PDB file of C-alpha atoms in Angstrom:
ATOM      1  CA  UNK A   1      97.459 150.139  13.235  1.00 91.00           C
ATOM      2  CA  UNK A   2      94.633 148.169  14.656  1.00 95.00           C
ATOM      3  CA  UNK A   3      91.348 148.460  12.550  1.00 96.00           C
ATOM      4  CA  UNK A   4      88.129 148.490  14.583  1.00 97.00           C
ATOM      5  CA  UNK A   5      85.450 146.276  13.105  1.00 96.00           C
ATOM      6  CA  UNK A   6      81.640 146.434  13.484  1.00 97.00           C
ATOM      7  CA  UNK A   7      81.694 143.415  15.817  1.00 98.00           C
ATOM      8  CA  UNK A   8      84.273 144.880  18.195  1.00 98.00           C
ATOM      9  CA  UNK A   9      83.217 146.206  21.550  1.00 98.00           C
ATOM     10  CA  UNK A  10      84.848 148.839  23.803  1.00 98.00           C
ATOM     11  CA  UNK A  11      84.514 147.846  27.468  1.00 98.00           C
ATOM     12  CA  UNK A  12      85.091 150.796  29.740  1.00 98.00           C
ATOM     13  CA  UNK A  13      85.880 149.438  33.208  1.00 98.00           C
ATOM     14  CA  UNK A  14      84.888 151.253  36.428  1.00 98.00           C
ATOM     15  CA  UNK A  15      85.554 154.918  35.591  1.00 98.00           C
ATOM     16  CA  UNK A  16      83.858 155.967  38.783  1.00 98.00           C
ATOM     17  CA  UNK A  17      84.394 158.905  41.189  1.00 98.00           C
ATOM     18  CA  UNK A  18      85.800 156.725  43.977  1.00 98.00           C
ATOM     19  CA  UNK A  19      88.664 155.566  41.616  1.00 98.00           C
ATOM     20  CA  UNK A  20      89.523 159.147  40.586  1.00 98.00           C
ATOM     21  CA  UNK A  21      91.359 161.849  42.460  1.00 98.00           C
ATOM     22  CA  UNK A  22      89.550 162.768  45.663  1.00 98.00           C
ATOM     23  CA  UNK A  23      87.786 159.383  45.784  1.00 98.00           C
ATOM     24  CA  UNK A  24      87.898 156.728  48.483  1.00 98.00           C
ATOM     25  CA  UNK A  25      90.221 154.425  46.397  1.00 97.00           C
ATOM     26  CA  UNK A  26      91.818 156.880  44.061  1.00 97.00           C
ATOM     27  CA  UNK A  27      93.963 155.466  41.306  1.00 97.00           C
ATOM     28  CA  UNK A  28      96.884 157.861  40.679  1.00 97.00           C
ATOM     29  CA  UNK A  29      95.932 160.143  37.747  1.00 98.00           C
ATOM     30  CA  UNK A  30      92.713 158.159  37.367  1.00 98.00           C
ATOM     31  CA  UNK A  31      90.701 160.864  35.780  1.00 98.00           C
ATOM     32  CA  UNK A  32      93.226 161.109  32.928  1.00 98.00           C
ATOM     33  CA  UNK A  33      91.532 158.121  31.315  1.00 98.00           C
ATOM     34  CA  UNK A  34      88.459 160.070  30.552  1.00 98.00           C
ATOM     35  CA  UNK A  35      89.771 162.089  27.554  1.00 98.00           C
ATOM     36  CA  UNK A  36      91.322 159.159  25.629  1.00 98.00           C
ATOM     37  CA  UNK A  37      88.217 157.037  26.299  1.00 98.00           C
ATOM     38  CA  UNK A  38      85.943 159.788  24.900  1.00 98.00           C
ATOM     39  CA  UNK A  39      88.259 160.240  21.975  1.00 97.00           C
ATOM     40  CA  UNK A  40      88.223 156.542  20.940  1.00 97.00           C
ATOM     41  CA  UNK A  41      84.572 155.747  21.818  1.00 97.00           C
ATOM     42  CA  UNK A  42      83.220 156.964  18.401  1.00 96.00           C
ATOM     43  CA  UNK A  43      85.351 154.416  16.660  1.00 97.00           C
ATOM     44  CA  UNK A  44      83.160 151.609  18.141  1.00 97.00           C
ATOM     45  CA  UNK A  45      79.695 150.705  17.194  1.00 97.00           C
ATOM     46  CA  UNK A  46      79.340 148.928  20.549  1.00 98.00           C
ATOM     47  CA  UNK A  47      80.264 150.312  23.989  1.00 98.00           C
ATOM     48  CA  UNK A  48      79.637 148.746  27.373  1.00 98.00           C
ATOM     49  CA  UNK A  49      80.371 150.149  30.905  1.00 98.00           C
ATOM     50  CA  UNK A  50      81.129 148.276  34.075  1.00 98.00           C
ATOM     51  CA  UNK A  51      80.339 149.745  37.504  1.00 98.00           C
ATOM     52  CA  UNK A  52      81.698 148.585  40.908  1.00 98.00           C
ATOM     53  CA  UNK A  53      78.567 148.336  43.020  1.00 98.00           C
ATOM     54  CA  UNK A  54      79.270 147.269  46.590  1.00 98.00           C
ATOM     55  CA  UNK A  55      76.798 147.039  49.467  1.00 98.00           C
ATOM     56  CA  UNK A  56      77.641 148.585  52.796  1.00 97.00           C
ATOM     57  CA  UNK A  57      79.956 146.362  54.773  1.00 97.00           C
ATOM     58  CA  UNK A  58      81.262 144.392  51.700  1.00 97.00           C
ATOM     59  CA  UNK A  59      83.759 141.621  52.541  1.00 97.00           C
ATOM     60  CA  UNK A  60      86.484 143.422  50.469  1.00 96.00           C
ATOM     61  CA  UNK A  61      86.443 146.441  52.803  1.00 97.00           C
ATOM     62  CA  UNK A  62      89.120 146.559  55.503  1.00 96.00           C
ATOM     63  CA  UNK A  63      86.601 148.116  57.899  1.00 96.00           C
ATOM     64  CA  UNK A  64      84.529 144.934  57.630  1.00 97.00           C
ATOM     65  CA  UNK A  65      87.322 142.959  59.365  1.00 96.00           C
ATOM     66  CA  UNK A  66      88.176 143.886  62.927  1.00 95.00           C
ATOM     67  CA  UNK A  67      91.875 144.580  63.471  1.00 94.00           C
ATOM     68  CA  UNK A  68      92.797 144.397  59.819  1.00 95.00           C
ATOM     69  CA  UNK A  69      94.661 147.084  57.931  1.00 95.00           C
ATOM     70  CA  UNK A  70      94.100 148.637  54.530  1.00 95.00           C
ATOM     71  CA  UNK A  71      95.692 146.663  51.619  1.00 94.00           C
ATOM     72  CA  UNK A  72      96.373 143.685  53.990  1.00 95.00           C
ATOM     73  CA  UNK A  73      95.690 140.387  52.300  1.00 95.00           C
ATOM     74  CA  UNK A  74      93.391 137.827  53.969  1.00 96.00           C
ATOM     75  CA  UNK A  75      92.236 134.317  53.033  1.00 95.00           C
ATOM     76  CA  UNK A  76      88.536 133.881  52.262  1.00 94.00           C
ATOM     77  CA  UNK A  77      86.635 130.870  51.014  1.00 92.00           C
ATOM     78  CA  UNK A  78      87.342 131.817  47.399  1.00 93.00           C
ATOM     79  CA  UNK A  79      91.036 132.683  47.884  1.00 94.00           C
ATOM     80  CA  UNK A  80      93.243 135.598  48.727  1.00 94.00           C
ATOM     81  CA  UNK A  81      91.460 138.940  49.101  1.00 95.00           C
ATOM     82  CA  UNK A  82      93.135 142.365  49.363  1.00 95.00           C
ATOM     83  CA  UNK A  83      91.378 144.621  51.802  1.00 96.00           C
ATOM     84  CA  UNK A  84      90.405 147.998  50.303  1.00 96.00           C
ATOM     85  CA  UNK A  85      89.019 151.245  51.584  1.00 97.00           C
ATOM     86  CA  UNK A  86      85.238 151.176  51.513  1.00 97.00           C
ATOM     87  CA  UNK A  87      84.457 152.391  47.957  1.00 98.00           C
ATOM     88  CA  UNK A  88      81.822 152.444  45.249  1.00 98.00           C
ATOM     89  CA  UNK A  89      79.014 151.879  47.753  1.00 98.00           C
ATOM     90  CA  UNK A  90      75.657 151.454  46.140  1.00 98.00           C
ATOM     91  CA  UNK A  91      73.802 154.712  45.617  1.00 96.00           C
ATOM     92  CA  UNK A  92      76.592 156.970  46.835  1.00 98.00           C
ATOM     93  CA  UNK A  93      78.286 159.716  44.718  1.00 98.00           C
ATOM     94  CA  UNK A  94      81.521 157.710  44.821  1.00 98.00           C
ATOM     95  CA  UNK A  95      79.926 154.904  42.883  1.00 98.00           C
ATOM     96  CA  UNK A  96      78.726 157.277  40.108  1.00 98.00           C
ATOM     97  CA  UNK A  97      80.552 157.401  36.791  1.00 98.00           C
ATOM     98  CA  UNK A  98      83.026 160.344  36.429  1.00 98.00           C
ATOM     99  CA  UNK A  99      80.884 163.246  35.391  1.00 98.00           C
ATOM    100  CA  UNK A 100      82.896 163.992  32.267  1.00 98.00           C
ATOM    101  CA  UNK A 101      82.642 160.399  30.932  1.00 98.00           C
ATOM    102  CA  UNK A 102      79.225 160.933  29.305  1.00 95.00           C
ATOM    103  CA  UNK A 103      79.211 157.866  27.131  1.00 97.00           C
ATOM    104  CA  UNK A 104      75.523 158.062  26.276  1.00 93.00           C
ATOM    105  CA  UNK A 105      75.936 155.616  23.431  1.00 93.00           C
ATOM    106  CA  UNK A 106      76.769 152.695  25.828  1.00 97.00           C
ATOM    107  CA  UNK A 107      74.505 149.732  25.277  1.00 97.00           C
ATOM    108  CA  UNK A 108      75.056 148.071  28.606  1.00 98.00           C
ATOM    109  CA  UNK A 109      75.919 148.950  32.177  1.00 98.00           C
ATOM    110  CA  UNK A 110      77.127 145.886  34.010  1.00 98.00           C
ATOM    111  CA  UNK A 111      77.289 146.166  37.752  1.00 98.00           C
ATOM    112  CA  UNK A 112      79.678 143.863  39.657  1.00 97.00           C
ATOM    113  CA  UNK A 113      80.798 143.313  43.215  1.00 96.00           C
ATOM    114  CA  UNK A 114      77.169 143.507  44.604  1.00 97.00           C
ATOM    115  CA  UNK A 115      77.268 140.200  46.351  1.00 96.00           C
ATOM    116  CA  UNK A 116      78.249 140.978  50.001  1.00 96.00           C
ATOM    117  CA  UNK A 117      80.636 138.065  50.553  1.00 96.00           C
ATOM    118  CA  UNK A 118      82.657 137.980  47.341  1.00 96.00           C
ATOM    119  CA  UNK A 119      84.579 140.558  45.483  1.00 96.00           C
ATOM    120  CA  UNK A 120      84.563 140.976  41.682  1.00 96.00           C
ATOM    121  CA  UNK A 121      87.470 142.479  39.784  1.00 96.00           C
ATOM    122  CA  UNK A 122      86.705 140.957  36.369  1.00 98.00           C
ATOM    123  CA  UNK A 123      83.811 141.961  34.199  1.00 98.00           C
ATOM    124  CA  UNK A 124      83.268 138.311  33.459  1.00 98.00           C
ATOM    125  CA  UNK A 125      83.516 136.470  36.799  1.00 97.00           C
ATOM    126  CA  UNK A 126      83.380 137.018  40.457  1.00 95.00           C
ATOM    127  CA  UNK A 127      86.687 136.438  42.338  1.00 95.00           C
ATOM    128  CA  UNK A 128      85.919 132.741  42.800  1.00 93.00           C
ATOM    129  CA  UNK A 129      86.735 132.539  39.080  1.00 93.00           C
ATOM    130  CA  UNK A 130      83.534 130.481  38.583  1.00 94.00           C
ATOM    131  CA  UNK A 131      80.476 132.667  39.219  1.00 95.00           C
ATOM    132  CA  UNK A 132      79.729 134.451  35.884  1.00 96.00           C
ATOM    133  CA  UNK A 133      78.467 137.980  35.482  1.00 97.00           C
ATOM    134  CA  UNK A 134      76.674 137.163  32.304  1.00 97.00           C
ATOM    135  CA  UNK A 135      78.858 139.301  30.143  1.00 98.00           C
ATOM    136  CA  UNK A 136      80.220 136.360  28.065  1.00 98.00           C
ATOM    137  CA  UNK A 137      76.741 135.274  27.188  1.00 98.00           C
ATOM    138  CA  UNK A 138      75.774 138.873  26.250  1.00 98.00           C
ATOM    139  CA  UNK A 139      78.725 139.222  23.915  1.00 98.00           C
ATOM    140  CA  UNK A 140      78.139 135.798  22.308  1.00 98.00           C
ATOM    141  CA  UNK A 141      74.511 136.285  21.772  1.00 98.00           C
ATOM    142  CA  UNK A 142      75.041 139.671  20.202  1.00 97.00           C
ATOM    143  CA  UNK A 143      77.746 138.384  17.936  1.00 97.00           C
ATOM    144  CA  UNK A 144      80.492 140.598  19.427  1.00 97.00           C
ATOM    145  CA  UNK A 145      83.944 139.161  18.936  1.00 94.00           C
ATOM    146  CA  UNK A 146      86.943 141.233  19.997  1.00 98.00           C
ATOM    147  CA  UNK A 147      86.914 143.185  23.268  1.00 98.00           C
ATOM    148  CA  UNK A 148      88.948 146.377  23.802  1.00 98.00           C
ATOM    149  CA  UNK A 149      89.421 147.381  27.444  1.00 98.00           C
ATOM    150  CA  UNK A 150      90.009 150.799  28.970  1.00 98.00           C
ATOM    151  CA  UNK A 151      89.512 152.336  32.422  1.00 98.00           C
ATOM    152  CA  UNK A 152      90.513 151.517  36.000  1.00 98.00           C
ATOM    153  CA  UNK A 153      92.577 150.031  37.153  1.00 97.00           C
ATOM    154  CA  UNK A 154      94.986 148.560  34.634  1.00 98.00           C
ATOM    155  CA  UNK A 155      96.461 146.010  37.052  1.00 97.00           C
ATOM    156  CA  UNK A 156      93.250 144.906  38.657  1.00 96.00           C
ATOM    157  CA  UNK A 157      89.806 145.214  37.166  1.00 98.00           C
ATOM    158  CA  UNK A 158      90.948 145.937  33.588  1.00 98.00           C
ATOM    159  CA  UNK A 159      93.606 143.331  33.790  1.00 98.00           C
ATOM    160  CA  UNK A 160      91.436 140.533  35.269  1.00 98.00           C
ATOM    161  CA  UNK A 161      88.785 141.341  32.663  1.00 98.00           C
ATOM    162  CA  UNK A 162      91.210 141.012  29.771  1.00 98.00           C
ATOM    163  CA  UNK A 163      92.638 137.761  31.083  1.00 98.00           C
ATOM    164  CA  UNK A 164      89.184 136.308  31.499  1.00 98.00           C
ATOM    165  CA  UNK A 165      88.259 137.437  27.992  1.00 98.00           C
ATOM    166  CA  UNK A 166      91.206 135.392  26.674  1.00 98.00           C
ATOM    167  CA  UNK A 167      90.287 132.435  28.836  1.00 97.00           C
ATOM    168  CA  UNK A 168      86.816 132.504  27.271  1.00 98.00           C
ATOM    169  CA  UNK A 169      88.209 132.676  23.800  1.00 98.00           C
ATOM    170  CA  UNK A 170      87.701 136.403  22.946  1.00 98.00           C
ATOM    171  CA  UNK A 171      90.619 138.281  21.419  1.00 98.00           C
ATOM    172  CA  UNK A 172      91.482 140.954  24.022  1.00 98.00           C
ATOM    173  CA  UNK A 173      93.083 144.313  23.578  1.00 98.00           C
ATOM    174  CA  UNK A 174      94.002 146.621  26.442  1.00 98.00           C
ATOM    175  CA  UNK A 175      94.331 150.371  25.461  1.00 98.00           C
ATOM    176  CA  UNK A 176      97.253 151.293  27.752  1.00 98.00           C
ATOM    177  CA  UNK A 177      97.010 155.118  27.563  1.00 98.00           C
ATOM    178  CA  UNK A 178      93.281 154.810  28.354  1.00 98.00           C
ATOM    179  CA  UNK A 179      94.050 153.070  31.607  1.00 98.00           C
ATOM    180  CA  UNK A 180      95.797 153.883  34.908  1.00 98.00           C
ATOM    181  CA  UNK A 181      97.242 151.583  37.491  1.00 98.00           C
ATOM    182  CA  UNK A 182      97.329 151.162  41.253  1.00 96.00           C
ATOM    183  CA  UNK A 183     100.683 149.252  41.160  1.00 95.00           C
ATOM    184  CA  UNK A 184     100.262 147.532  44.533  1.00 92.00           C
ATOM    185  CA  UNK A 185     103.194 145.219  45.430  1.00 91.00           C
ATOM    186  CA  UNK A 186     104.435 144.969  41.824  1.00 95.00           C
ATOM    187  CA  UNK A 187     100.975 144.412  40.337  1.00 96.00           C
ATOM    188  CA  UNK A 188     101.794 146.199  37.065  1.00 98.00           C
ATOM    189  CA  UNK A 189     104.705 143.926  36.337  1.00 98.00           C
ATOM    190  CA  UNK A 190     102.607 140.905  37.249  1.00 97.00           C
ATOM    191  CA  UNK A 191      99.805 141.818  34.957  1.00 98.00           C
ATOM    192  CA  UNK A 192     102.157 142.669  32.126  1.00 98.00           C
ATOM    193  CA  UNK A 193     103.646 139.205  32.382  1.00 98.00           C
ATOM    194  CA  UNK A 194     100.281 137.588  32.413  1.00 98.00           C
ATOM    195  CA  UNK A 195      99.193 139.582  29.326  1.00 98.00           C
ATOM    196  CA  UNK A 196     102.293 138.396  27.465  1.00 98.00           C
ATOM    197  CA  UNK A 197     101.761 134.732  28.477  1.00 98.00           C
ATOM    198  CA  UNK A 198      98.129 134.692  27.511  1.00 98.00           C
ATOM    199  CA  UNK A 199      98.071 136.767  24.324  1.00 98.00           C
ATOM    200  CA  UNK A 200      96.375 139.892  25.526  1.00 98.00           C
ATOM    201  CA  UNK A 201      97.331 142.696  23.178  1.00 98.00           C
ATOM    202  CA  UNK A 202      98.416 145.961  24.684  1.00 98.00           C
ATOM    203  CA  UNK A 203      97.883 148.862  22.314  1.00 98.00           C
ATOM    204  CA  UNK A 204      97.719 152.686  22.291  1.00 97.00           C
ATOM    205  CA  UNK A 205      94.694 154.759  21.435  1.00 97.00           C
ATOM    206  CA  UNK A 206      96.732 156.244  18.593  1.00 96.00           C
ATOM    207  CA  UNK A 207      96.931 152.708  17.064  1.00 95.00           C
ATOM    208  CA  UNK A 208      93.204 152.448  16.544  1.00 96.00           C
ATOM    209  CA  UNK A 209      91.352 153.275  13.326  1.00 93.00           C
ATOM    210  CA  UNK A 210      87.950 152.430  11.839  1.00 87.00           C
ATOM    211  CA  UNK A 211      88.011 149.445   9.522  1.00 78.00           C
ATOM    212  CA  UNK A 212      86.974 150.015   5.903  1.00 62.00           C
ATOM    213  CA  UNK A 213      84.470 147.366   6.540  1.00 56.00           C
ATOM    214  CA  UNK A 214      82.665 149.610   8.905  1.00 49.00           C
ATOM    215  CA  UNK A 215      82.037 152.324   6.401  1.00 45.00           C
TER     216      UNK A 215
END
């Protein structure tokens, strides 16, 4: 079992309509993360949400590049970029959180991917791996130590966030049954290997319990 302490934080990554069935970039079975997230959220004194928040014509959209196909990879100034369907466009219903999520106790909503010319998978950095979102400073200033990740997608935004948490010195836990994956070109096996190499802990929601210190 993993005991949840008062300084732990649950980071719920991008549980938005466009990543759920019927959405523009639907993760298979994506809405199945909602129930386990709602079940474990009361264990945490601190909950934060991230929200993909792209402008129209974002550079990560295939439609922004003439002659390019969905899921093709291109080279941009900051590295390799997968071209996605247009998704989570600012102010559209697809960018809204799944209506059943209802985590009204969340203390922070962090929007990412709003810069037109750079994508942002991680909750901590843009895809140049250098431009910070400010989340690390927020956690540090509030004295929050371990980060537990859930949401969409396991092999992209959740995975990149967990790896960056470790890179910044935060213990990181990914709640596997509260995530779903895209699995594009072996991306699940790739992120699993990186987790193992960097010390990201992969746990189940059934492994979590409130620490006696929290009572």
